[in-house]
Amino acid sequence: LEQVWDALASHAHLQRLTPEEQQVLVQAAVTQVVARMAAARPQTFTERFLSLEKSRLLSLTHAWLALERERAPFSVIKPEAERSVVVGGLAFSARIDRMDRLEDDTLAIVDYKTGRPDVAQWFGERPEEPQLPLYSLFATPADLPVGAILFGQVRLGDMRYKGLARAPGVAPGVPALHASKFAEDYADWDALLAAWRATLTGLAEDFRRGHALVDPKEFPKTCRYCA
């Protein structure tokens, strides 16, 4: 997908592609990526396995691009390579899968997942999936505010975007915050970002201070394998 969007750069370009042009583009990306992996793992990438992997990735990528065509217009900003961000005195390595510039000059942060991610894991005093909230606050260009935070669920038969946005219409199935089940907890989008900033900064500061009380998040589930 990174290879494909490096070539396309925008939703408008994707919309102009004929089926034949898309086939050529995706085939080239898959061939290049699989060749790189095969060179690194020659014992795994037998001739038969290589053929299967190419077929799998072709199907996945074409199915994902079909979903992308349904989105409102955007352009893709090539993210920086891995960078260091500091939160509450702790340094983290950050690498954003994708940043889209929307029509209103805000950013959509996209993180690809092959599983079934849950937006609810961004919330609470100890969020289970803090990566995207952290990236949206500390790892994006200062001159472009974040207008949407998205999981890209790349699964055959269940392709979808999951996430939240400042305004409706960013991607199929993604609600604006005010129309989501989280609306009653936040006055607006800025309040949500401020709450995330406070939560993540507080957790980082606690960690840096060595705050490590025994405090299972979901007892007894958290402790199931402690023994």
PDB file of N, CA, C and O in Angstrom, residues 83-147:
ATOM      1  N   ARG A  83      10.726   8.657  13.597  1.00  0.00           N
ATOM      2  CA  ARG A  83      11.205   9.853  14.284  1.00  0.00           C
ATOM      3  C   ARG A  83      10.988   9.699  15.782  1.00  0.00           C
ATOM      4  O   ARG A  83      10.203   8.862  16.226  1.00  0.00           O
ATOM      5  N   SER A  84      11.673  10.502  16.543  1.00  0.00           N
ATOM      6  CA  SER A  84      11.553  10.451  17.991  1.00  0.00           C
ATOM      7  C   SER A  84      10.604  11.550  18.462  1.00  0.00           C
ATOM      8  O   SER A  84      10.680  12.684  17.997  1.00  0.00           O
ATOM      9  N   VAL A  85       9.686  11.189  19.340  1.00  0.00           N
ATOM     10  CA  VAL A  85       8.789  12.171  19.945  1.00  0.00           C
ATOM     11  C   VAL A  85       8.916  12.052  21.459  1.00  0.00           C
ATOM     12  O   VAL A  85       9.227  10.978  21.985  1.00  0.00           O
ATOM     13  N   VAL A  86       8.697  13.150  22.151  1.00  0.00           N
ATOM     14  CA  VAL A  86       8.842  13.164  23.605  1.00  0.00           C
ATOM     15  C   VAL A  86       7.493  13.464  24.238  1.00  0.00           C
ATOM     16  O   VAL A  86       6.837  14.453  23.897  1.00  0.00           O
ATOM     17  N   VAL A  87       7.077  12.587  25.147  1.00  0.00           N
ATOM     18  CA  VAL A  87       5.801  12.728  25.847  1.00  0.00           C
ATOM     19  C   VAL A  87       6.061  12.591  27.342  1.00  0.00           C
ATOM     20  O   VAL A  87       6.574  11.562  27.784  1.00  0.00           O
ATOM     21  N   GLY A  88       5.758  13.615  28.097  1.00  0.00           N
ATOM     22  CA  GLY A  88       5.941  13.538  29.541  1.00  0.00           C
ATOM     23  C   GLY A  88       7.352  13.197  29.952  1.00  0.00           C
ATOM     24  O   GLY A  88       7.573  12.523  30.973  1.00  0.00           O
ATOM     25  N   GLY A  89       8.328  13.616  29.152  1.00  0.00           N
ATOM     26  CA  GLY A  89       9.725  13.338  29.474  1.00  0.00           C
ATOM     27  C   GLY A  89      10.233  12.013  28.957  1.00  0.00           C
ATOM     28  O   GLY A  89      11.417  11.696  29.099  1.00  0.00           O
ATOM     29  N   LEU A  90       9.369  11.204  28.324  1.00  0.00           N
ATOM     30  CA  LEU A  90       9.785   9.930  27.742  1.00  0.00           C
ATOM     31  C   LEU A  90       9.919  10.070  26.232  1.00  0.00           C
ATOM     32  O   LEU A  90       9.063  10.683  25.583  1.00  0.00           O
ATOM     33  N   ALA A  91      10.961   9.487  25.666  1.00  0.00           N
ATOM     34  CA  ALA A  91      11.159   9.503  24.212  1.00  0.00           C
ATOM     35  C   ALA A  91      10.599   8.222  23.601  1.00  0.00           C
ATOM     36  O   ALA A  91      10.837   7.120  24.109  1.00  0.00           O
ATOM     37  N   PHE A  92       9.842   8.376  22.532  1.00  0.00           N
ATOM     38  CA  PHE A  92       9.267   7.249  21.811  1.00  0.00           C
ATOM     39  C   PHE A  92       9.682   7.318  20.352  1.00  0.00           C
ATOM     40  O   PHE A  92       9.871   8.401  19.792  1.00  0.00           O
ATOM     41  N   SER A  93       9.804   6.157  19.716  1.00  0.00           N
ATOM     42  CA  SER A  93      10.000   6.111  18.272  1.00  0.00           C
ATOM     43  C   SER A  93       8.632   6.030  17.611  1.00  0.00           C
ATOM     44  O   SER A  93       7.806   5.194  17.989  1.00  0.00           O
ATOM     45  N   ALA A  94       8.382   6.890  16.637  1.00  0.00           N
ATOM     46  CA  ALA A  94       7.085   6.955  15.967  1.00  0.00           C
ATOM     47  C   ALA A  94       7.265   6.761  14.473  1.00  0.00           C
ATOM     48  O   ALA A  94       8.177   7.336  13.866  1.00  0.00           O
ATOM     49  N   ARG A  95       6.419   5.945  13.892  1.00  0.00           N
ATOM     50  CA  ARG A  95       6.409   5.774  12.441  1.00  0.00           C
ATOM     51  C   ARG A  95       4.959   5.647  11.995  1.00  0.00           C
ATOM     52  O   ARG A  95       4.321   4.621  12.218  1.00  0.00           O
ATOM     53  N   ILE A  96       4.443   6.687  11.386  1.00  0.00           N
ATOM     54  CA  ILE A  96       3.046   6.716  10.959  1.00  0.00           C
ATOM     55  C   ILE A  96       2.912   5.985   9.628  1.00  0.00           C
ATOM     56  O   ILE A  96       3.678   6.234   8.699  1.00  0.00           O
ATOM     57  N   ASP A  97       1.931   5.084   9.537  1.00  0.00           N
ATOM     58  CA  ASP A  97       1.716   4.364   8.285  1.00  0.00           C
ATOM     59  C   ASP A  97       1.368   5.328   7.149  1.00  0.00           C
ATOM     60  O   ASP A  97       1.899   5.231   6.054  1.00  0.00           O
ATOM     61  N   ARG A  98       0.452   6.255   7.433  1.00  0.00           N
ATOM     62  CA  ARG A  98       0.003   7.135   6.355  1.00  0.00           C
ATOM     63  C   ARG A  98      -0.635   8.390   6.920  1.00  0.00           C
ATOM     64  O   ARG A  98      -1.311   8.352   7.953  1.00  0.00           O
ATOM     65  N   MET A  99      -0.440   9.524   6.234  1.00  0.00           N
ATOM     66  CA  MET A  99      -1.111  10.772   6.556  1.00  0.00           C
ATOM     67  C   MET A  99      -1.802  11.286   5.299  1.00  0.00           C
ATOM     68  O   MET A  99      -1.164  11.445   4.258  1.00  0.00           O
ATOM     69  N   ASP A 100      -3.100  11.530   5.412  1.00  0.00           N
ATOM     70  CA  ASP A 100      -3.873  12.079   4.294  1.00  0.00           C
ATOM     71  C   ASP A 100      -4.229  13.531   4.583  1.00  0.00           C
ATOM     72  O   ASP A 100      -4.687  13.853   5.691  1.00  0.00           O
ATOM     73  N   ARG A 101      -4.043  14.369   3.594  1.00  0.00           N
ATOM     74  CA  ARG A 101      -4.474  15.760   3.716  1.00  0.00           C
ATOM     75  C   ARG A 101      -5.880  15.870   3.144  1.00  0.00           C
ATOM     76  O   ARG A 101      -6.119  15.581   1.968  1.00  0.00           O
ATOM     77  N   LEU A 102      -6.821  16.285   3.978  1.00  0.00           N
ATOM     78  CA  LEU A 102      -8.222  16.352   3.587  1.00  0.00           C
ATOM     79  C   LEU A 102      -8.530  17.696   2.930  1.00  0.00           C
ATOM     80  O   LEU A 102      -7.703  18.608   2.917  1.00  0.00           O
ATOM     81  N   GLU A 103      -9.734  17.807   2.397  1.00  0.00           N
ATOM     82  CA  GLU A 103     -10.109  19.028   1.674  1.00  0.00           C
ATOM     83  C   GLU A 103     -10.123  20.266   2.561  1.00  0.00           C
ATOM     84  O   GLU A 103      -9.952  21.387   2.082  1.00  0.00           O
ATOM     85  N   ASP A 104     -10.346  20.078   3.862  1.00  0.00           N
ATOM     86  CA  ASP A 104     -10.386  21.228   4.772  1.00  0.00           C
ATOM     87  C   ASP A 104      -9.011  21.545   5.368  1.00  0.00           C
ATOM     88  O   ASP A 104      -8.912  22.280   6.356  1.00  0.00           O
ATOM     89  N   ASP A 105      -7.953  20.992   4.770  1.00  0.00           N
ATOM     90  CA  ASP A 105      -6.577  21.217   5.222  1.00  0.00           C
ATOM     91  C   ASP A 105      -6.315  20.695   6.634  1.00  0.00           C
ATOM     92  O   ASP A 105      -5.508  21.262   7.384  1.00  0.00           O
ATOM     93  N   THR A 106      -6.997  19.623   6.994  1.00  0.00           N
ATOM     94  CA  THR A 106      -6.649  18.882   8.197  1.00  0.00           C
ATOM     95  C   THR A 106      -6.083  17.530   7.774  1.00  0.00           C
ATOM     96  O   THR A 106      -6.176  17.133   6.605  1.00  0.00           O
ATOM     97  N   LEU A 107      -5.492  16.833   8.734  1.00  0.00           N
ATOM     98  CA  LEU A 107      -4.889  15.536   8.461  1.00  0.00           C
ATOM     99  C   LEU A 107      -5.771  14.388   8.927  1.00  0.00           C
ATOM    100  O   LEU A 107      -6.428  14.483   9.968  1.00  0.00           O
ATOM    101  N   ALA A 108      -5.746  13.308   8.180  1.00  0.00           N
ATOM    102  CA  ALA A 108      -6.268  12.027   8.651  1.00  0.00           C
ATOM    103  C   ALA A 108      -5.065  11.114   8.875  1.00  0.00           C
ATOM    104  O   ALA A 108      -4.265  10.903   7.956  1.00  0.00           O
ATOM    105  N   ILE A 109      -4.906  10.624  10.098  1.00  0.00           N
ATOM    106  CA  ILE A 109      -3.833   9.697  10.431  1.00  0.00           C
ATOM    107  C   ILE A 109      -4.362   8.284  10.238  1.00  0.00           C
ATOM    108  O   ILE A 109      -5.405   7.928  10.803  1.00  0.00           O
ATOM    109  N   VAL A 110      -3.664   7.486   9.440  1.00  0.00           N
ATOM    110  CA  VAL A 110      -4.130   6.137   9.102  1.00  0.00           C
ATOM    111  C   VAL A 110      -3.133   5.101   9.593  1.00  0.00           C
ATOM    112  O   VAL A 110      -1.923   5.223   9.351  1.00  0.00           O
ATOM    113  N   ASP A 111      -3.647   4.084  10.278  1.00  0.00           N
ATOM    114  CA  ASP A 111      -2.816   2.972  10.728  1.00  0.00           C
ATOM    115  C   ASP A 111      -3.431   1.687  10.197  1.00  0.00           C
ATOM    116  O   ASP A 111      -4.568   1.349  10.529  1.00  0.00           O
ATOM    117  N   TYR A 112      -2.700   0.970   9.354  1.00  0.00           N
ATOM    118  CA  TYR A 112      -3.217  -0.268   8.777  1.00  0.00           C
ATOM    119  C   TYR A 112      -3.187  -1.398   9.804  1.00  0.00           C
ATOM    120  O   TYR A 112      -2.216  -1.559  10.543  1.00  0.00           O
ATOM    121  N   LYS A 113      -4.257  -2.178   9.819  1.00  0.00           N
ATOM    122  CA  LYS A 113      -4.346  -3.347  10.698  1.00  0.00           C
ATOM    123  C   LYS A 113      -4.905  -4.531   9.906  1.00  0.00           C
ATOM    124  O   LYS A 113      -5.846  -4.372   9.136  1.00  0.00           O
ATOM    125  N   THR A 114      -4.327  -5.713  10.119  1.00  0.00           N
ATOM    126  CA  THR A 114      -4.864  -6.901   9.473  1.00  0.00           C
ATOM    127  C   THR A 114      -5.825  -7.655  10.391  1.00  0.00           C
ATOM    128  O   THR A 114      -6.498  -8.584   9.961  1.00  0.00           O
ATOM    129  N   GLY A 115      -5.868  -7.242  11.673  1.00  0.00           N
ATOM    130  CA  GLY A 115      -6.836  -7.811  12.601  1.00  0.00           C
ATOM    131  C   GLY A 115      -8.116  -6.995  12.607  1.00  0.00           C
ATOM    132  O   GLY A 115      -8.452  -6.323  11.621  1.00  0.00           O
ATOM    133  N   ARG A 116      -8.841  -7.025  13.728  1.00  0.00           N
ATOM    134  CA  ARG A 116     -10.074  -6.247  13.871  1.00  0.00           C
ATOM    135  C   ARG A 116      -9.907  -5.272  15.034  1.00  0.00           C
ATOM    136  O   ARG A 116     -10.275  -5.571  16.175  1.00  0.00           O
ATOM    137  N   PRO A 117      -9.323  -4.117  14.782  1.00  0.00           N
ATOM    138  CA  PRO A 117      -9.059  -3.158  15.859  1.00  0.00           C
ATOM    139  C   PRO A 117     -10.349  -2.561  16.402  1.00  0.00           C
ATOM    140  O   PRO A 117     -11.383  -2.539  15.717  1.00  0.00           O
ATOM    141  N   ASP A 118     -10.273  -2.044  17.623  1.00  0.00           N
ATOM    142  CA  ASP A 118     -11.439  -1.491  18.305  1.00  0.00           C
ATOM    143  C   ASP A 118     -11.128  -0.055  18.731  1.00  0.00           C
ATOM    144  O   ASP A 118     -10.209   0.189  19.509  1.00  0.00           O
ATOM    145  N   VAL A 119     -11.910   0.889  18.220  1.00  0.00           N
ATOM    146  CA  VAL A 119     -11.708   2.305  18.537  1.00  0.00           C
ATOM    147  C   VAL A 119     -11.829   2.559  20.036  1.00  0.00           C
ATOM    148  O   VAL A 119     -11.171   3.453  20.581  1.00  0.00           O
ATOM    149  N   ALA A 120     -12.646   1.780  20.723  1.00  0.00           N
ATOM    150  CA  ALA A 120     -12.834   1.972  22.166  1.00  0.00           C
ATOM    151  C   ALA A 120     -11.524   1.840  22.937  1.00  0.00           C
ATOM    152  O   ALA A 120     -11.398   2.366  24.051  1.00  0.00           O
ATOM    153  N   GLN A 121     -10.531   1.179  22.354  1.00  0.00           N
ATOM    154  CA  GLN A 121      -9.256   0.986  23.042  1.00  0.00           C
ATOM    155  C   GLN A 121      -8.392   2.245  23.043  1.00  0.00           C
ATOM    156  O   GLN A 121      -7.295   2.241  23.594  1.00  0.00           O
ATOM    157  N   TRP A 122      -8.879   3.331  22.439  1.00  0.00           N
ATOM    158  CA  TRP A 122      -8.187   4.623  22.519  1.00  0.00           C
ATOM    159  C   TRP A 122      -8.549   5.385  23.795  1.00  0.00           C
ATOM    160  O   TRP A 122      -7.944   6.406  24.086  1.00  0.00           O
ATOM    161  N   PHE A 123      -9.560   4.895  24.528  1.00  0.00           N
ATOM    162  CA  PHE A 123     -10.147   5.695  25.595  1.00  0.00           C
ATOM    163  C   PHE A 123      -9.876   5.105  26.975  1.00  0.00           C
ATOM    164  O   PHE A 123      -9.411   3.981  27.110  1.00  0.00           O
ATOM    165  N   GLY A 124     -10.204   5.905  27.986  1.00  0.00           N
ATOM    166  CA  GLY A 124     -10.021   5.488  29.364  1.00  0.00           C
ATOM    167  C   GLY A 124      -8.747   6.055  29.959  1.00  0.00           C
ATOM    168  O   GLY A 124      -7.909   6.642  29.270  1.00  0.00           O
ATOM    169  N   GLU A 125      -8.596   5.864  31.261  1.00  0.00           N
ATOM    170  CA  GLU A 125      -7.419   6.384  31.957  1.00  0.00           C
ATOM    171  C   GLU A 125      -6.141   5.648  31.572  1.00  0.00           C
ATOM    172  O   GLU A 125      -5.049   6.192  31.696  1.00  0.00           O
ATOM    173  N   ARG A 126      -6.306   4.398  31.109  1.00  0.00           N
ATOM    174  CA  ARG A 126      -5.153   3.600  30.674  1.00  0.00           C
ATOM    175  C   ARG A 126      -5.509   2.929  29.344  1.00  0.00           C
ATOM    176  O   ARG A 126      -5.798   1.730  29.278  1.00  0.00           O
ATOM    177  N   PRO A 127      -5.498   3.685  28.243  1.00  0.00           N
ATOM    178  CA  PRO A 127      -5.929   3.133  26.953  1.00  0.00           C
ATOM    179  C   PRO A 127      -5.049   1.969  26.503  1.00  0.00           C
ATOM    180  O   PRO A 127      -3.826   1.997  26.657  1.00  0.00           O
ATOM    181  N   GLU A 128      -5.696   0.946  25.932  1.00  0.00           N
ATOM    182  CA  GLU A 128      -4.962  -0.240  25.499  1.00  0.00           C
ATOM    183  C   GLU A 128      -4.237  -0.026  24.181  1.00  0.00           C
ATOM    184  O   GLU A 128      -3.241  -0.690  23.896  1.00  0.00           O
ATOM    185  N   GLU A 129      -4.743   0.880  23.334  1.00  0.00           N
ATOM    186  CA  GLU A 129      -4.125   1.159  22.033  1.00  0.00           C
ATOM    187  C   GLU A 129      -3.846   2.658  21.917  1.00  0.00           C
ATOM    188  O   GLU A 129      -4.530   3.376  21.195  1.00  0.00           O
ATOM    189  N   PRO A 130      -2.835   3.159  22.614  1.00  0.00           N
ATOM    190  CA  PRO A 130      -2.596   4.605  22.626  1.00  0.00           C
ATOM    191  C   PRO A 130      -1.814   5.130  21.425  1.00  0.00           C
ATOM    192  O   PRO A 130      -1.576   6.326  21.309  1.00  0.00           O
ATOM    193  N   GLN A 131      -1.411   4.231  20.522  1.00  0.00           N
ATOM    194  CA  GLN A 131      -0.490   4.622  19.451  1.00  0.00           C
ATOM    195  C   GLN A 131      -1.043   5.754  18.583  1.00  0.00           C
ATOM    196  O   GLN A 131      -0.378   6.781  18.383  1.00  0.00           O
ATOM    197  N   LEU A 132      -2.259   5.614  18.063  1.00  0.00           N
ATOM    198  CA  LEU A 132      -2.786   6.646  17.164  1.00  0.00           C
ATOM    199  C   LEU A 132      -3.084   7.963  17.880  1.00  0.00           C
ATOM    200  O   LEU A 132      -2.764   9.036  17.343  1.00  0.00           O
ATOM    201  N   PRO A 133      -3.698   7.949  19.062  1.00  0.00           N
ATOM    202  CA  PRO A 133      -3.823   9.220  19.780  1.00  0.00           C
ATOM    203  C   PRO A 133      -2.470   9.888  20.017  1.00  0.00           C
ATOM    204  O   PRO A 133      -2.337  11.101  19.871  1.00  0.00           O
ATOM    205  N   LEU A 134      -1.452   9.084  20.367  1.00  0.00           N
ATOM    206  CA  LEU A 134      -0.133   9.649  20.606  1.00  0.00           C
ATOM    207  C   LEU A 134       0.432  10.262  19.327  1.00  0.00           C
ATOM    208  O   LEU A 134       0.930  11.394  19.327  1.00  0.00           O
ATOM    209  N   TYR A 135       0.331   9.539  18.221  1.00  0.00           N
ATOM    210  CA  TYR A 135       0.835  10.070  16.952  1.00  0.00           C
ATOM    211  C   TYR A 135       0.109  11.348  16.559  1.00  0.00           C
ATOM    212  O   TYR A 135       0.712  12.299  16.064  1.00  0.00           O
ATOM    213  N   SER A 136      -1.211  11.367  16.764  1.00  0.00           N
ATOM    214  CA  SER A 136      -2.000  12.520  16.334  1.00  0.00           C
ATOM    215  C   SER A 136      -1.624  13.784  17.103  1.00  0.00           C
ATOM    216  O   SER A 136      -1.761  14.898  16.581  1.00  0.00           O
ATOM    217  N   LEU A 137      -1.134  13.615  18.320  1.00  0.00           N
ATOM    218  CA  LEU A 137      -0.810  14.767  19.163  1.00  0.00           C
ATOM    219  C   LEU A 137       0.650  15.179  19.084  1.00  0.00           C
ATOM    220  O   LEU A 137       0.969  16.362  19.198  1.00  0.00           O
ATOM    221  N   PHE A 138       1.538  14.219  18.894  1.00  0.00           N
ATOM    222  CA  PHE A 138       2.955  14.508  19.072  1.00  0.00           C
ATOM    223  C   PHE A 138       3.827  14.244  17.836  1.00  0.00           C
ATOM    224  O   PHE A 138       5.015  14.559  17.862  1.00  0.00           O
ATOM    225  N   ALA A 139       3.277  13.662  16.781  1.00  0.00           N
ATOM    226  CA  ALA A 139       4.127  13.239  15.663  1.00  0.00           C
ATOM    227  C   ALA A 139       3.676  13.770  14.308  1.00  0.00           C
ATOM    228  O   ALA A 139       4.083  13.253  13.277  1.00  0.00           O
ATOM    229  N   THR A 140       2.846  14.803  14.291  1.00  0.00           N
ATOM    230  CA  THR A 140       2.334  15.339  13.033  1.00  0.00           C
ATOM    231  C   THR A 140       2.871  16.756  12.803  1.00  0.00           C
ATOM    232  O   THR A 140       3.300  17.421  13.746  1.00  0.00           O
ATOM    233  N   PRO A 141       2.833  17.241  11.563  1.00  0.00           N
ATOM    234  CA  PRO A 141       3.309  18.602  11.281  1.00  0.00           C
ATOM    235  C   PRO A 141       2.529  19.643  12.078  1.00  0.00           C
ATOM    236  O   PRO A 141       1.301  19.567  12.183  1.00  0.00           O
ATOM    237  N   ALA A 142       3.229  20.624  12.628  1.00  0.00           N
ATOM    238  CA  ALA A 142       2.598  21.620  13.493  1.00  0.00           C
ATOM    239  C   ALA A 142       1.604  22.496  12.737  1.00  0.00           C
ATOM    240  O   ALA A 142       0.661  23.032  13.331  1.00  0.00           O
ATOM    241  N   ASP A 143       1.792  22.634  11.419  1.00  0.00           N
ATOM    242  CA  ASP A 143       0.935  23.552  10.655  1.00  0.00           C
ATOM    243  C   ASP A 143      -0.329  22.897  10.122  1.00  0.00           C
ATOM    244  O   ASP A 143      -1.155  23.564   9.489  1.00  0.00           O
ATOM    245  N   LEU A 144      -0.510  21.607  10.374  1.00  0.00           N
ATOM    246  CA  LEU A 144      -1.705  20.905   9.887  1.00  0.00           C
ATOM    247  C   LEU A 144      -2.394  20.204  11.058  1.00  0.00           C
ATOM    248  O   LEU A 144      -1.897  19.194  11.557  1.00  0.00           O
ATOM    249  N   PRO A 145      -3.535  20.699  11.505  1.00  0.00           N
ATOM    250  CA  PRO A 145      -4.241  20.038  12.603  1.00  0.00           C
ATOM    251  C   PRO A 145      -4.806  18.688  12.170  1.00  0.00           C
ATOM    252  O   PRO A 145      -5.071  18.463  10.987  1.00  0.00           O
ATOM    253  N   VAL A 146      -4.971  17.806  13.117  1.00  0.00           N
ATOM    254  CA  VAL A 146      -5.526  16.480  12.833  1.00  0.00           C
ATOM    255  C   VAL A 146      -7.050  16.556  12.830  1.00  0.00           C
ATOM    256  O   VAL A 146      -7.657  17.048  13.786  1.00  0.00           O
ATOM    257  N   GLY A 147      -7.653  16.077  11.753  1.00  0.00           N
ATOM    258  CA  GLY A 147      -9.106  16.106  11.634  1.00  0.00           C
ATOM    259  C   GLY A 147      -9.747  14.732  11.659  1.00  0.00           C
ATOM    260  O   GLY A 147     -10.970  14.617  11.719  1.00  0.00           O
TER     261      GLY A 147
END
